[in-house]
mmCIF file with all atom_site columns, C-alpha atoms and ligand atoms in Angstrom:
data_model
loop_
_atom_site.group_PDB
_atom_site.id
_atom_site.type_symbol
_atom_site.label_atom_id
_atom_site.label_alt_id
_atom_site.label_comp_id
_atom_site.label_asym_id
_atom_site.label_entity_id
_atom_site.label_seq_id
_atom_site.pdbx_PDB_ins_code
_atom_site.Cartn_x
_atom_site.Cartn_y
_atom_site.Cartn_z
_atom_site.occupancy
_atom_site.B_iso_or_equiv
_atom_site.pdbx_formal_charge
_atom_site.auth_seq_id
_atom_site.auth_comp_id
_atom_site.auth_asym_id
_atom_site.auth_atom_id
_atom_site.pdbx_PDB_model_num
ATOM   1   C  CA  . MET A 1 1   ? -2.133  -7.411  -5.133  1.00 0.00 ? 1   MET A CA  1
ATOM   2   C  CA  . LEU A 1 2   ? -0.109  -5.358  -7.556  1.00 0.00 ? 2   LEU A CA  1
ATOM   3   C  CA  . PRO A 1 3   ? 1.054   -6.886  -10.854 1.00 0.00 ? 3   PRO A CA  1
ATOM   4   C  CA  . ALA A 1 4   ? 4.774   -6.673  -11.614 1.00 0.00 ? 4   ALA A CA  1
ATOM   5   C  CA  . HIS A 1 5   ? 4.140   -3.804  -13.978 1.00 0.00 ? 5   HIS A CA  1
ATOM   6   C  CA  . TYR A 1 6   ? 1.852   -2.742  -16.838 1.00 0.00 ? 6   TYR A CA  1
ATOM   7   C  CA  . VAL A 1 7   ? 2.665   -2.791  -20.513 1.00 0.00 ? 7   VAL A CA  1
ATOM   8   C  CA  . CYS A 1 8   ? 1.077   -1.287  -23.631 1.00 0.00 ? 8   CYS A CA  1
ATOM   9   C  CA  . THR A 1 9   ? -0.068  -3.937  -26.129 1.00 0.00 ? 9   THR A CA  1
ATOM   10  C  CA  . SER A 1 10  ? 0.913   -1.739  -29.090 1.00 0.00 ? 10  SER A CA  1
ATOM   11  C  CA  . CYS A 1 11  ? 4.147   0.128   -28.377 1.00 0.00 ? 11  CYS A CA  1
ATOM   12  C  CA  . SER A 1 12  ? 5.313   -2.064  -25.449 1.00 0.00 ? 12  SER A CA  1
ATOM   13  C  CA  . THR A 1 13  ? 5.881   0.923   -23.201 1.00 0.00 ? 13  THR A CA  1
ATOM   14  C  CA  . LYS A 1 14  ? 6.339   -0.358  -19.663 1.00 0.00 ? 14  LYS A CA  1
ATOM   15  C  CA  . PHE A 1 15  ? 4.687   1.316   -16.696 1.00 0.00 ? 15  PHE A CA  1
ATOM   16  C  CA  . LEU A 1 16  ? 6.441   0.542   -13.428 1.00 0.00 ? 16  LEU A CA  1
ATOM   17  C  CA  . PHE A 1 17  ? 5.350   1.167   -9.858  1.00 0.00 ? 17  PHE A CA  1
ATOM   18  C  CA  . GLU A 1 18  ? 7.617   3.634   -8.123  1.00 0.00 ? 18  GLU A CA  1
ATOM   19  C  CA  . PHE A 1 19  ? 6.954   1.709   -4.910  1.00 0.00 ? 19  PHE A CA  1
ATOM   20  C  CA  . ARG A 1 20  ? 4.924   -1.389  -4.069  1.00 0.00 ? 20  ARG A CA  1
ATOM   21  C  CA  . GLU A 1 21  ? 4.480   -1.287  -0.314  1.00 0.00 ? 21  GLU A CA  1
ATOM   22  C  CA  . ALA A 1 22  ? 3.332   1.268   2.211   1.00 0.00 ? 22  ALA A CA  1
ATOM   23  C  CA  . ASP A 1 23  ? 2.627   1.401   5.939   1.00 0.00 ? 23  ASP A CA  1
ATOM   24  C  CA  . TYR A 1 24  ? 0.279   3.331   8.162   1.00 0.00 ? 24  TYR A CA  1
ATOM   25  C  CA  . TYR A 1 25  ? 1.961   4.895   11.145  1.00 0.00 ? 25  TYR A CA  1
ATOM   26  C  CA  . LEU A 1 26  ? -0.234  4.199   14.168  1.00 0.00 ? 26  LEU A CA  1
ATOM   27  C  CA  . GLY A 1 27  ? 1.918   5.973   16.725  1.00 0.00 ? 27  GLY A CA  1
ATOM   28  C  CA  . THR A 1 28  ? 0.872   9.210   18.325  1.00 0.00 ? 28  THR A CA  1
ATOM   29  C  CA  . GLY A 1 29  ? 4.274   10.879  18.447  1.00 0.00 ? 29  GLY A CA  1
ATOM   30  C  CA  . GLU A 1 30  ? 5.700   13.225  15.853  1.00 0.00 ? 30  GLU A CA  1
ATOM   31  C  CA  . ILE A 1 31  ? 7.402   11.265  13.069  1.00 0.00 ? 31  ILE A CA  1
ATOM   32  C  CA  . GLY A 1 32  ? 11.184  11.410  13.003  1.00 0.00 ? 32  GLY A CA  1
ATOM   33  C  CA  . GLY A 1 33  ? 14.024  9.404   14.448  1.00 0.00 ? 33  GLY A CA  1
ATOM   34  C  CA  . GLU A 1 34  ? 12.698  5.881   14.800  1.00 0.00 ? 34  GLU A CA  1
ATOM   35  C  CA  . VAL A 1 35  ? 9.426   3.992   14.688  1.00 0.00 ? 35  VAL A CA  1
ATOM   36  C  CA  . THR A 1 36  ? 8.831   0.582   16.209  1.00 0.00 ? 36  THR A CA  1
ATOM   37  C  CA  . ASP A 1 37  ? 7.312   -2.369  14.353  1.00 0.00 ? 37  ASP A CA  1
ATOM   38  C  CA  . LYS A 1 38  ? 4.209   -2.350  16.537  1.00 0.00 ? 38  LYS A CA  1
ATOM   39  C  CA  . ASP A 1 39  ? 3.338   1.167   15.330  1.00 0.00 ? 39  ASP A CA  1
ATOM   40  C  CA  . LEU A 1 40  ? 3.233   0.027   11.684  1.00 0.00 ? 40  LEU A CA  1
ATOM   41  C  CA  . LEU A 1 41  ? 0.364   -1.482  9.727   1.00 0.00 ? 41  LEU A CA  1
ATOM   42  C  CA  . ALA A 1 42  ? 0.687   -2.478  6.064   1.00 0.00 ? 42  ALA A CA  1
ATOM   43  C  CA  . VAL A 1 43  ? -1.590  -0.450  3.793   1.00 0.00 ? 43  VAL A CA  1
ATOM   44  C  CA  . PRO A 1 44  ? -3.923  -2.734  1.779   1.00 0.00 ? 44  PRO A CA  1
ATOM   45  C  CA  . LEU A 1 45  ? -3.273  -1.735  -1.843  1.00 0.00 ? 45  LEU A CA  1
ATOM   46  C  CA  . ARG A 1 46  ? -4.875  -1.836  -5.280  1.00 0.00 ? 46  ARG A CA  1
ATOM   47  C  CA  . PRO A 1 47  ? -3.196  -0.897  -8.549  1.00 0.00 ? 47  PRO A CA  1
ATOM   48  C  CA  . ALA A 1 48  ? -4.365  2.277   -10.262 1.00 0.00 ? 48  ALA A CA  1
ATOM   49  C  CA  . TRP A 1 49  ? -3.463  4.855   -12.855 1.00 0.00 ? 49  TRP A CA  1
ATOM   50  C  CA  . CYS A 1 50  ? -3.121  8.328   -11.333 1.00 0.00 ? 50  CYS A CA  1
ATOM   51  C  CA  . ARG A 1 51  ? -4.392  10.890  -13.826 1.00 0.00 ? 51  ARG A CA  1
ATOM   52  C  CA  . ASP A 1 52  ? -2.712  13.749  -11.957 1.00 0.00 ? 52  ASP A CA  1
ATOM   53  C  CA  . CYS A 1 53  ? 0.755   12.170  -11.898 1.00 0.00 ? 53  CYS A CA  1
ATOM   54  C  CA  . GLY A 1 54  ? 0.443   10.128  -15.111 1.00 0.00 ? 54  GLY A CA  1
ATOM   55  C  CA  . CYS A 1 55  ? 1.783   6.955   -13.530 1.00 0.00 ? 55  CYS A CA  1
ATOM   56  C  CA  . VAL A 1 56  ? 0.718   3.571   -12.242 1.00 0.00 ? 56  VAL A CA  1
ATOM   57  C  CA  . CYS A 1 57  ? 0.597   3.738   -8.481  1.00 0.00 ? 57  CYS A CA  1
ATOM   58  C  CA  . PRO A 1 58  ? -0.775  1.934   -5.461  1.00 0.00 ? 58  PRO A CA  1
ATOM   59  C  CA  . VAL A 1 59  ? -4.095  3.207   -4.132  1.00 0.00 ? 59  VAL A CA  1
ATOM   60  C  CA  . GLU A 1 60  ? -5.433  2.483   -0.651  1.00 0.00 ? 60  GLU A CA  1
ATOM   61  C  CA  . ASP A 1 61  ? -7.801  -0.482  -0.726  1.00 0.00 ? 61  ASP A CA  1
ATOM   62  C  CA  . ILE A 1 62  ? -10.426 0.475   1.858   1.00 0.00 ? 62  ILE A CA  1
ATOM   63  C  CA  . ALA A 1 63  ? -13.186 -2.129  2.041   1.00 0.00 ? 63  ALA A CA  1
ATOM   64  C  CA  . PRO A 1 64  ? -16.474 -1.506  3.864   1.00 0.00 ? 64  PRO A CA  1
ATOM   65  C  CA  . LEU A 1 65  ? -16.399 -1.882  7.648   1.00 0.00 ? 65  LEU A CA  1
ATOM   66  C  CA  . ARG A 1 66  ? -18.386 -5.136  7.440   1.00 0.00 ? 66  ARG A CA  1
ATOM   67  C  CA  . THR A 1 67  ? -15.498 -6.743  5.503   1.00 0.00 ? 67  THR A CA  1
ATOM   68  C  CA  . PHE A 1 68  ? -13.203 -6.038  8.469   1.00 0.00 ? 68  PHE A CA  1
ATOM   69  C  CA  . GLU A 1 69  ? -15.831 -7.372  10.859  1.00 0.00 ? 69  GLU A CA  1
ATOM   70  C  CA  . ALA A 1 70  ? -16.045 -10.535 8.722   1.00 0.00 ? 70  ALA A CA  1
ATOM   71  C  CA  . ALA A 1 71  ? -12.246 -10.953 8.957   1.00 0.00 ? 71  ALA A CA  1
ATOM   72  C  CA  . TYR A 1 72  ? -12.493 -10.479 12.719  1.00 0.00 ? 72  TYR A CA  1
ATOM   73  C  CA  . GLY A 1 73  ? -15.195 -13.167 12.902  1.00 0.00 ? 73  GLY A CA  1
ATOM   74  C  CA  . ALA A 1 74  ? -13.135 -15.482 10.701  1.00 0.00 ? 74  ALA A CA  1
ATOM   75  C  CA  . VAL A 1 75  ? -9.942  -15.140 12.717  1.00 0.00 ? 75  VAL A CA  1
ATOM   76  C  CA  . ARG A 1 76  ? -11.836 -15.803 15.969  1.00 0.00 ? 76  ARG A CA  1
ATOM   77  C  CA  . ARG A 1 77  ? -13.303 -18.986 14.488  1.00 0.00 ? 77  ARG A CA  1
ATOM   78  C  CA  . GLY A 1 78  ? -10.001 -20.081 12.943  1.00 0.00 ? 78  GLY A CA  1
ATOM   79  C  CA  . LEU A 1 79  ? -11.263 -19.668 9.381   1.00 0.00 ? 79  LEU A CA  1
ATOM   80  C  CA  . ALA A 1 80  ? -9.263  -18.423 6.404   1.00 0.00 ? 80  ALA A CA  1
ATOM   81  C  CA  . PHE A 1 81  ? -9.611  -14.866 5.050   1.00 0.00 ? 81  PHE A CA  1
ATOM   82  C  CA  . ASP A 1 82  ? -7.798  -12.861 2.403   1.00 0.00 ? 82  ASP A CA  1
ATOM   83  C  CA  . TYR A 1 83  ? -8.522  -9.260  3.356   1.00 0.00 ? 83  TYR A CA  1
ATOM   84  C  CA  . PRO A 1 84  ? -7.141  -6.983  4.828   1.00 0.00 ? 84  PRO A CA  1
ATOM   85  C  CA  . PHE A 1 85  ? -4.294  -9.483  4.490   1.00 0.00 ? 85  PHE A CA  1
ATOM   86  C  CA  . SER A 1 86  ? -4.057  -13.164 3.677   1.00 0.00 ? 86  SER A CA  1
ATOM   87  C  CA  . SER A 1 87  ? -4.347  -15.557 6.627   1.00 0.00 ? 87  SER A CA  1
ATOM   88  C  CA  . GLU A 1 88  ? -2.160  -18.024 4.734   1.00 0.00 ? 88  GLU A CA  1
ATOM   89  C  CA  . HIS A 1 89  ? 1.019   -17.157 6.641   1.00 0.00 ? 89  HIS A CA  1
ATOM   90  C  CA  . GLY A 1 90  ? 1.640   -16.513 10.305  1.00 0.00 ? 90  GLY A CA  1
ATOM   91  C  CA  . ASP A 1 91  ? -0.193  -17.768 13.356  1.00 0.00 ? 91  ASP A CA  1
ATOM   92  C  CA  . SER A 1 92  ? -3.663  -17.022 14.653  1.00 0.00 ? 92  SER A CA  1
ATOM   93  C  CA  . SER A 1 93  ? -2.627  -14.849 17.609  1.00 0.00 ? 93  SER A CA  1
ATOM   94  C  CA  . GLU A 1 94  ? -0.625  -12.603 15.241  1.00 0.00 ? 94  GLU A CA  1
ATOM   95  C  CA  . HIS A 1 95  ? -3.613  -12.553 12.907  1.00 0.00 ? 95  HIS A CA  1
ATOM   96  C  CA  . LEU A 1 96  ? -6.011  -11.576 15.683  1.00 0.00 ? 96  LEU A CA  1
ATOM   97  C  CA  . GLU A 1 97  ? -3.784  -8.707  16.802  1.00 0.00 ? 97  GLU A CA  1
ATOM   98  C  CA  . ALA A 1 98  ? -3.422  -7.446  13.236  1.00 0.00 ? 98  ALA A CA  1
ATOM   99  C  CA  . VAL A 1 99  ? -7.132  -7.736  12.397  1.00 0.00 ? 99  VAL A CA  1
ATOM   100 C  CA  . GLU A 1 100 ? -7.967  -5.788  15.570  1.00 0.00 ? 100 GLU A CA  1
ATOM   101 C  CA  . ALA A 1 101 ? -5.531  -3.058  14.492  1.00 0.00 ? 101 ALA A CA  1
ATOM   102 C  CA  . TYR A 1 102 ? -7.126  -2.917  11.029  1.00 0.00 ? 102 TYR A CA  1
ATOM   103 C  CA  . LEU A 1 103 ? -10.603 -2.803  12.540  1.00 0.00 ? 103 LEU A CA  1
ATOM   104 C  CA  . ARG A 1 104 ? -9.622  0.133   14.783  1.00 0.00 ? 104 ARG A CA  1
ATOM   105 C  CA  . TRP A 1 105 ? -8.058  1.907   11.792  1.00 0.00 ? 105 TRP A CA  1
ATOM   106 C  CA  . ARG A 1 106 ? -11.118 1.340   9.555   1.00 0.00 ? 106 ARG A CA  1
ATOM   107 C  CA  . THR A 1 107 ? -13.546 2.473   12.254  1.00 0.00 ? 107 THR A CA  1
ATOM   108 C  CA  . GLY A 1 108 ? -11.739 5.800   12.597  1.00 0.00 ? 108 GLY A CA  1
ATOM   109 C  CA  . ARG A 1 109 ? -10.960 6.361   8.923   1.00 0.00 ? 109 ARG A CA  1
ATOM   110 C  CA  . ARG A 1 110 ? -12.756 9.350   7.335   1.00 0.00 ? 110 ARG A CA  1
ATOM   111 C  CA  . HIS A 1 111 ? -10.996 10.266  4.071   1.00 0.00 ? 111 HIS A CA  1
ATOM   112 C  CA  . ALA A 1 112 ? -11.805 8.378   0.849   1.00 0.00 ? 112 ALA A CA  1
ATOM   113 C  CA  . ALA A 1 113 ? -9.090  6.153   -0.611  1.00 0.00 ? 113 ALA A CA  1
ATOM   114 C  CA  . ARG A 1 114 ? -6.104  8.096   -1.885  1.00 0.00 ? 114 ARG A CA  1
ATOM   115 C  CA  . ALA A 1 115 ? -3.585  7.469   -4.632  1.00 0.00 ? 115 ALA A CA  1
ATOM   116 C  CA  . LEU A 1 116 ? -0.388  7.109   -2.618  1.00 0.00 ? 116 LEU A CA  1
ATOM   117 C  CA  . CYS A 1 117 ? 1.766   8.928   -5.172  1.00 0.00 ? 117 CYS A CA  1
ATOM   118 C  CA  . CYS A 1 118 ? 0.201   12.331  -4.489  1.00 0.00 ? 118 CYS A CA  1
ATOM   119 C  CA  . GLY A 1 119 ? -2.675  11.812  -2.048  1.00 0.00 ? 119 GLY A CA  1
ATOM   120 C  CA  . GLY A 1 120 ? -5.242  12.659  -4.719  1.00 0.00 ? 120 GLY A CA  1
ATOM   121 C  CA  . SER A 1 121 ? -8.378  10.851  -5.764  1.00 0.00 ? 121 SER A CA  1
ATOM   122 C  CA  . ASN A 1 122 ? -8.185  11.401  -9.522  1.00 0.00 ? 122 ASN A CA  1
ATOM   123 C  CA  . PHE A 1 123 ? -7.331  7.808   -10.364 1.00 0.00 ? 123 PHE A CA  1
ATOM   124 C  CA  . LEU A 1 124 ? -8.546  4.846   -12.384 1.00 0.00 ? 124 LEU A CA  1
ATOM   125 C  CA  . LEU A 1 125 ? -8.456  1.418   -10.728 1.00 0.00 ? 125 LEU A CA  1
ATOM   126 C  CA  . MET A 1 126 ? -6.519  -1.086  -12.835 1.00 0.00 ? 126 MET A CA  1
ATOM   127 C  CA  . ASP A 1 127 ? -7.620  -4.355  -11.259 1.00 0.00 ? 127 ASP A CA  1
ATOM   128 C  CA  . VAL A 1 128 ? -11.112 -4.318  -12.712 1.00 0.00 ? 128 VAL A CA  1
ATOM   129 C  CA  . ALA A 1 129 ? -12.205 -6.087  -15.926 1.00 0.00 ? 129 ALA A CA  1
ATOM   130 C  CA  . THR A 1 130 ? -12.914 -2.752  -17.607 1.00 0.00 ? 130 THR A CA  1
ATOM   131 C  CA  . PRO A 1 131 ? -11.773 -0.144  -18.254 1.00 0.00 ? 131 PRO A CA  1
ATOM   132 C  CA  . LEU A 1 132 ? -8.561  -0.970  -19.991 1.00 0.00 ? 132 LEU A CA  1
ATOM   133 C  CA  . PHE A 1 133 ? -7.132  2.330   -20.931 1.00 0.00 ? 133 PHE A CA  1
ATOM   134 C  CA  . LYS A 1 134 ? -4.962  3.877   -23.606 1.00 0.00 ? 134 LYS A CA  1
ATOM   135 C  CA  . HIS A 1 135 ? -2.040  6.085   -22.714 1.00 0.00 ? 135 HIS A CA  1
ATOM   136 C  CA  . ALA A 1 136 ? -1.259  9.443   -24.265 1.00 0.00 ? 136 ALA A CA  1
ATOM   137 C  CA  . GLU A 1 137 ? -0.099  9.555   -27.911 1.00 0.00 ? 137 GLU A CA  1
ATOM   138 C  CA  . CYS A 1 138 ? -0.653  5.859   -28.563 1.00 0.00 ? 138 CYS A CA  1
ATOM   139 C  CA  . ASP A 1 139 ? -3.749  5.075   -30.602 1.00 0.00 ? 139 ASP A CA  1
ATOM   140 C  CA  . PHE A 1 140 ? -3.701  1.330   -30.955 1.00 0.00 ? 140 PHE A CA  1
ATOM   141 C  CA  . GLY A 1 141 ? -2.648  -0.300  -27.727 1.00 0.00 ? 141 GLY A CA  1
ATOM   142 C  CA  . VAL A 1 142 ? -4.269  -0.785  -24.369 1.00 0.00 ? 142 VAL A CA  1
ATOM   143 C  CA  . VAL A 1 143 ? -2.360  -0.975  -21.105 1.00 0.00 ? 143 VAL A CA  1
ATOM   144 C  CA  . GLU A 1 144 ? -2.407  -4.424  -19.569 1.00 0.00 ? 144 GLU A CA  1
ATOM   145 C  CA  . PRO A 1 145 ? -0.910  -6.010  -16.455 1.00 0.00 ? 145 PRO A CA  1
ATOM   146 C  CA  . ALA A 1 146 ? 2.267   -8.032  -16.928 1.00 0.00 ? 146 ALA A CA  1
ATOM   147 C  CA  . THR A 1 147 ? 3.775   -10.678 -14.702 1.00 0.00 ? 147 THR A CA  1
ATOM   148 C  CA  . ALA A 1 148 ? 7.471   -10.968 -14.104 1.00 0.00 ? 148 ALA A CA  1
ATOM   149 C  CA  . PHE A 1 149 ? 9.722   -12.329 -11.444 1.00 0.00 ? 149 PHE A CA  1
ATOM   150 C  CA  . LEU A 1 150 ? 10.382  -9.616  -8.910  1.00 0.00 ? 150 LEU A CA  1
ATOM   151 C  CA  . GLY A 1 151 ? 13.906  -9.994  -7.652  1.00 0.00 ? 151 GLY A CA  1
ATOM   152 C  CA  . SER A 1 152 ? 13.872  -10.266 -3.896  1.00 0.00 ? 152 SER A CA  1
ATOM   153 C  CA  . TYR A 1 153 ? 16.559  -12.914 -3.739  1.00 0.00 ? 153 TYR A CA  1
ATOM   154 C  CA  . ASN A 1 154 ? 18.616  -12.632 -0.558  1.00 0.00 ? 154 ASN A CA  1
ATOM   155 C  CA  . TRP A 1 155 ? 17.248  -9.175  0.022   1.00 0.00 ? 155 TRP A CA  1
ATOM   156 C  CA  . SER A 1 156 ? 16.553  -8.257  3.627   1.00 0.00 ? 156 SER A CA  1
ATOM   157 C  CA  . PRO A 1 157 ? 14.807  -4.888  3.720   1.00 0.00 ? 157 PRO A CA  1
ATOM   158 C  CA  . GLY A 1 158 ? 16.490  -2.507  6.112   1.00 0.00 ? 158 GLY A CA  1
ATOM   159 C  CA  . ILE A 1 159 ? 19.585  -4.689  6.453   1.00 0.00 ? 159 ILE A CA  1
ATOM   160 C  CA  . SER A 1 160 ? 20.962  -5.283  2.924   1.00 0.00 ? 160 SER A CA  1
ATOM   161 C  CA  . GLY A 1 161 ? 19.892  -1.752  2.082   1.00 0.00 ? 161 GLY A CA  1
ATOM   162 C  CA  . PRO A 1 162 ? 17.331  0.823   3.159   1.00 0.00 ? 162 PRO A CA  1
ATOM   163 C  CA  . SER A 1 163 ? 13.780  -0.503  2.958   1.00 0.00 ? 163 SER A CA  1
ATOM   164 C  CA  . ASN A 1 164 ? 12.520  2.870   1.685   1.00 0.00 ? 164 ASN A CA  1
ATOM   165 C  CA  . THR A 1 165 ? 8.928   2.064   2.585   1.00 0.00 ? 165 THR A CA  1
ATOM   166 C  CA  . ARG A 1 166 ? 6.619   5.045   2.677   1.00 0.00 ? 166 ARG A CA  1
ATOM   167 C  CA  . LEU A 1 167 ? 4.740   5.851   5.870   1.00 0.00 ? 167 LEU A CA  1
ATOM   168 C  CA  . TYR A 1 168 ? 1.294   7.414   5.914   1.00 0.00 ? 168 TYR A CA  1
ATOM   169 C  CA  . THR A 1 169 ? -1.050  8.729   8.560   1.00 0.00 ? 169 THR A CA  1
ATOM   170 C  CA  . THR A 1 170 ? -4.184  6.688   9.153   1.00 0.00 ? 170 THR A CA  1
ATOM   171 C  CA  . GLU A 1 171 ? -5.920  9.173   6.791   1.00 0.00 ? 171 GLU A CA  1
ATOM   172 C  CA  . GLY A 1 172 ? -3.454  8.525   3.975   1.00 0.00 ? 172 GLY A CA  1
ATOM   173 C  CA  . GLU A 1 173 ? -1.195  11.590  4.284   1.00 0.00 ? 173 GLU A CA  1
ATOM   174 C  CA  . LEU A 1 174 ? 2.439   10.875  3.429   1.00 0.00 ? 174 LEU A CA  1
ATOM   175 C  CA  . ILE A 1 175 ? 4.625   11.608  6.464   1.00 0.00 ? 175 ILE A CA  1
ATOM   176 C  CA  . GLY A 1 176 ? 7.816   9.600   6.222   1.00 0.00 ? 176 GLY A CA  1
ATOM   177 C  CA  . LEU A 1 177 ? 10.073  6.978   4.766   1.00 0.00 ? 177 LEU A CA  1
ATOM   178 C  CA  . ARG A 1 178 ? 11.340  4.098   6.836   1.00 0.00 ? 178 ARG A CA  1
ATOM   179 C  CA  . THR A 1 179 ? 14.846  3.074   5.921   1.00 0.00 ? 179 THR A CA  1
ATOM   180 C  CA  . TRP A 1 180 ? 17.137  0.987   8.148   1.00 0.00 ? 180 TRP A CA  1
ATOM   181 C  CA  . LEU A 1 181 ? 16.089  -1.789  10.537  1.00 0.00 ? 181 LEU A CA  1
ATOM   182 C  CA  . HIS A 1 182 ? 17.502  -1.988  14.060  1.00 0.00 ? 182 HIS A CA  1
ATOM   183 C  CA  . THR A 1 183 ? 16.934  -5.651  14.860  1.00 0.00 ? 183 THR A CA  1
ATOM   184 C  CA  . ASP A 1 184 ? 18.018  -5.292  18.493  1.00 0.00 ? 184 ASP A CA  1
ATOM   185 C  CA  . ARG A 1 185 ? 14.977  -3.138  19.265  1.00 0.00 ? 185 ARG A CA  1
ATOM   186 C  CA  . SER A 1 186 ? 12.564  -3.967  16.371  1.00 0.00 ? 186 SER A CA  1
ATOM   187 C  CA  . SER A 1 187 ? 12.561  -0.413  15.163  1.00 0.00 ? 187 SER A CA  1
ATOM   188 C  CA  . TRP A 1 188 ? 13.249  1.480   11.953  1.00 0.00 ? 188 TRP A CA  1
ATOM   189 C  CA  . SER A 1 189 ? 15.023  4.696   11.143  1.00 0.00 ? 189 SER A CA  1
ATOM   190 C  CA  . VAL A 1 190 ? 12.625  7.193   9.613   1.00 0.00 ? 190 VAL A CA  1
ATOM   191 C  CA  . GLU A 1 191 ? 13.069  10.250  7.458   1.00 0.00 ? 191 GLU A CA  1
ATOM   192 C  CA  . LYS A 1 192 ? 10.368  12.857  7.042   1.00 0.00 ? 192 LYS A CA  1
ATOM   193 C  CA  . LEU A 1 193 ? 8.615   12.888  3.691   1.00 0.00 ? 193 LEU A CA  1
ATOM   194 C  CA  . SER A 1 194 ? 5.477   14.540  2.354   1.00 0.00 ? 194 SER A CA  1
ATOM   195 C  CA  . TYR A 1 195 ? 3.475   14.683  -0.867  1.00 0.00 ? 195 TYR A CA  1
ATOM   196 C  CA  . PRO A 1 196 ? 5.152   16.831  -3.530  1.00 0.00 ? 196 PRO A CA  1
ATOM   197 C  CA  . ARG A 1 197 ? 2.102   19.052  -3.857  1.00 0.00 ? 197 ARG A CA  1
ATOM   198 C  CA  . HIS A 1 198 ? -1.501  19.091  -2.823  1.00 0.00 ? 198 HIS A CA  1
ATOM   199 C  CA  . THR A 1 199 ? -3.879  18.203  -5.600  1.00 0.00 ? 199 THR A CA  1
ATOM   200 C  CA  . SER A 1 200 ? -7.625  18.452  -5.990  1.00 0.00 ? 200 SER A CA  1
ATOM   201 C  CA  . GLU A 1 201 ? -9.547  17.409  -2.918  1.00 0.00 ? 201 GLU A CA  1
HETATM 202 ZN ZN1 . ZN  B 2 .   ? 1.397   2.370   -26.387 1.00 0.00 ? 301 ZN  B ZN1 1
HETATM 203 ZN ZN1 . ZN  B 2 .   ? -0.803  10.885  -8.174  1.00 0.00 ? 302 ZN  B ZN1 1
#
């Protein structure tokens, strides 16, 4: 889960996420044109500070394989789980299908978790008790999570406006942006997109 934003306790500078959601593209075809819902899998995310970009950003949350196997066991026994997604909403057949997709993705995944701003790994996780960190040119404050209501009132992604959700390969490479929903065929328009530059690997 990502907090609404982060704020410095001294100077009150706000640090906002440029985006809060991301999908893996599971399809085999070249990206472009449209993608269907069944080829998308939500990226599990953790909040981080990217040292290369100097921003708060979502980082892939890649738990050990056994955590996915535990979720698979739980869904088959009708038990609750909260990773790779929360079992609170939806029905068990949807959950089973999704957990199987996550398990296949995790089994094949090779690259370490990436910061989804630039694809790098020079980041500091922000959802741990320590370290709180100080930002540049501010001696007294530490950067803390803040809660706020996130306006999503009457907003239907892809219909009211473009969803603008980033799409990544199963190895965390940025490949596209999904924009408009075509409800008649459960698919999304996609534009090509890639990381602005390649950073330290
Ligand atoms: Zn400050
Ligand atoms: Zn970055």
